[in-house]
Coordinates of C-alpha atoms in Angstrom, one line a residue:
M2 CA 60.0 64.4 -1.4
T3 CA 58.1 64.0 1.8
E4 CA 58.3 66.2 4.8
R5 CA 60.3 64.6 7.6
Q6 CA 59.4 65.2 11.3
A7 CA 62.3 67.1 12.9
S8 CA 63.7 66.2 16.3
P9 CA 62.8 68.6 19.1
T10 CA 66.4 69.8 19.3
L11 CA 66.5 70.9 15.7
G12 CA 63.1 72.6 15.5
G13 CA 61.0 73.1 12.4
S14 CA 60.7 70.5 9.7
L15 CA 63.4 69.0 7.5
K16 CA 63.2 67.7 4.0
A17 CA 63.8 64.0 3.7
S18 CA 67.2 63.4 2.2
P19 CA 67.4 61.4 -1.1
T20 CA 67.6 57.7 -0.6
G21 CA 69.0 54.8 -2.6
I22 CA 71.8 55.3 -5.1
I23 CA 71.3 59.1 -5.4
G24 CA 71.6 59.6 -1.7
A25 CA 74.7 57.3 -1.5
L26 CA 76.4 59.2 -4.3
Q27 CA 75.6 62.5 -2.7
D28 CA 77.1 61.3 0.6
F29 CA 80.2 60.0 -1.2
A30 CA 80.6 63.3 -3.2
S31 CA 80.2 65.3 0.0
G32 CA 82.9 63.3 1.7
L33 CA 85.2 63.8 -1.2
L34 CA 84.7 67.6 -1.2
G35 CA 85.2 67.6 2.6
G36 CA 88.5 65.9 2.2
V37 CA 89.6 68.5 -0.4
A38 CA 88.6 71.3 1.9
Q39 CA 90.4 69.7 4.8
V40 CA 93.7 69.5 2.9
V41 CA 93.3 72.9 1.3
A42 CA 92.8 74.5 4.7
G43 CA 95.2 72.5 6.7
H44 CA 98.2 71.5 4.6
P45 CA 99.9 75.0 4.5
L46 CA 100.0 74.9 8.3
D47 CA 101.4 71.4 8.3
T48 CA 104.1 72.5 5.8
V49 CA 105.1 75.4 8.0
K50 CA 105.1 73.1 11.1
V51 CA 107.3 70.6 9.4
R52 CA 109.7 73.2 8.2
L53 CA 110.0 74.7 11.7
Q54 CA 110.6 71.2 13.2
T55 CA 113.3 70.3 10.6
Q56 CA 115.1 73.6 10.2
V57 CA 118.9 73.6 10.5
V58 CA 120.5 75.7 13.1
T59 CA 124.0 76.6 12.0
A60 CA 126.9 76.9 14.4
G61 CA 127.4 80.6 15.3
G62 CA 124.1 81.5 13.6
G63 CA 120.5 81.3 14.5
P64 CA 117.7 79.2 13.1
E65 CA 116.5 79.6 9.6
Y66 CA 113.1 80.9 10.7
S67 CA 112.3 83.1 13.7
G68 CA 108.8 81.7 14.0
M69 CA 105.7 80.6 12.2
M70 CA 104.9 83.8 10.4
D71 CA 108.5 84.2 9.3
C72 CA 108.5 80.7 7.9
F73 CA 105.2 81.3 6.1
R74 CA 106.4 84.6 4.6
K75 CA 109.7 83.2 3.4
T76 CA 108.0 80.2 1.9
L77 CA 105.6 82.4 0.0
A78 CA 108.4 84.7 -1.1
E79 CA 110.8 82.0 -2.2
E80 CA 108.4 79.3 -3.6
G81 CA 105.1 81.0 -4.0
A82 CA 101.8 79.5 -2.9
R83 CA 102.8 76.1 -4.5
G84 CA 105.5 75.8 -1.8
L85 CA 102.9 75.6 0.9
Y86 CA 101.3 72.6 -0.8
K87 CA 104.4 70.6 -1.5
G88 CA 103.7 66.9 -0.7
A89 CA 99.9 67.5 -0.6
A90 CA 99.0 64.7 -3.1
S91 CA 99.2 61.9 -0.6
P92 CA 97.3 63.6 2.2
L93 CA 94.7 64.8 -0.3
T94 CA 94.1 61.3 -1.6
G95 CA 93.9 59.9 1.9
A96 CA 91.6 62.6 3.2
M97 CA 89.3 62.3 0.2
V98 CA 88.9 58.5 0.5
H99 CA 88.6 58.6 4.3
N100 CA 86.0 61.3 4.4
A101 CA 84.0 59.9 1.5
A102 CA 83.9 56.5 3.2
L103 CA 83.0 58.1 6.6
V104 CA 80.1 60.2 5.2
F105 CA 78.9 57.4 2.9
F106 CA 78.7 54.8 5.8
Y107 CA 77.2 57.3 8.2
G108 CA 74.4 57.9 5.6
Q109 CA 73.9 54.1 5.2
S110 CA 73.9 53.7 9.0
K111 CA 71.1 56.3 9.3
S112 CA 69.1 54.3 6.7
I113 CA 69.6 51.1 8.7
V114 CA 68.5 52.8 11.9
E115 CA 65.3 54.1 10.1
F116 CA 64.7 50.6 8.8
V117 CA 65.1 48.9 12.2
T118 CA 63.0 51.5 14.1
G119 CA 60.4 51.8 11.4
R120 CA 60.4 55.6 11.7
N121 CA 62.3 58.6 10.5
I122 CA 65.6 59.1 12.3
Q123 CA 65.3 61.4 15.3
G124 CA 67.1 62.4 18.5
L125 CA 69.2 59.6 19.9
D126 CA 69.0 57.7 16.7
Y127 CA 71.8 59.9 15.3
Y128 CA 74.0 58.6 18.1
A129 CA 73.2 55.0 17.1
A130 CA 74.0 55.7 13.5
G131 CA 77.2 57.4 14.5
A132 CA 78.2 54.4 16.7
M133 CA 77.7 52.1 13.8
T134 CA 80.0 54.1 11.5

């Protein structure tokens, strides 16, 4: 691989990223893994939020959960860690596809900017590639 001139804001030199089908597959795989990480990190909080929003308050009694941590603890105690990921299949699929497409097309946009400008992408070129995505 050739050395790529870094933009002044990044400092130092950067290795050129793979191009062609290998670079596209790497971008796609990176997006897939990003989608998985997004759901793994965020879905338990979403589950707790939905349970708090939909909890039943009985007449003469209080709400089922006293707050976020109480809901989290009760869910773990009653259903285990799997209870925090109920219904995660659909968001997981959506996040994986969305992020894979986003990262893939951003990589392709950077290649287009490099082709049009005739030089390695630098500085404001990243904004142009992002605007095309």
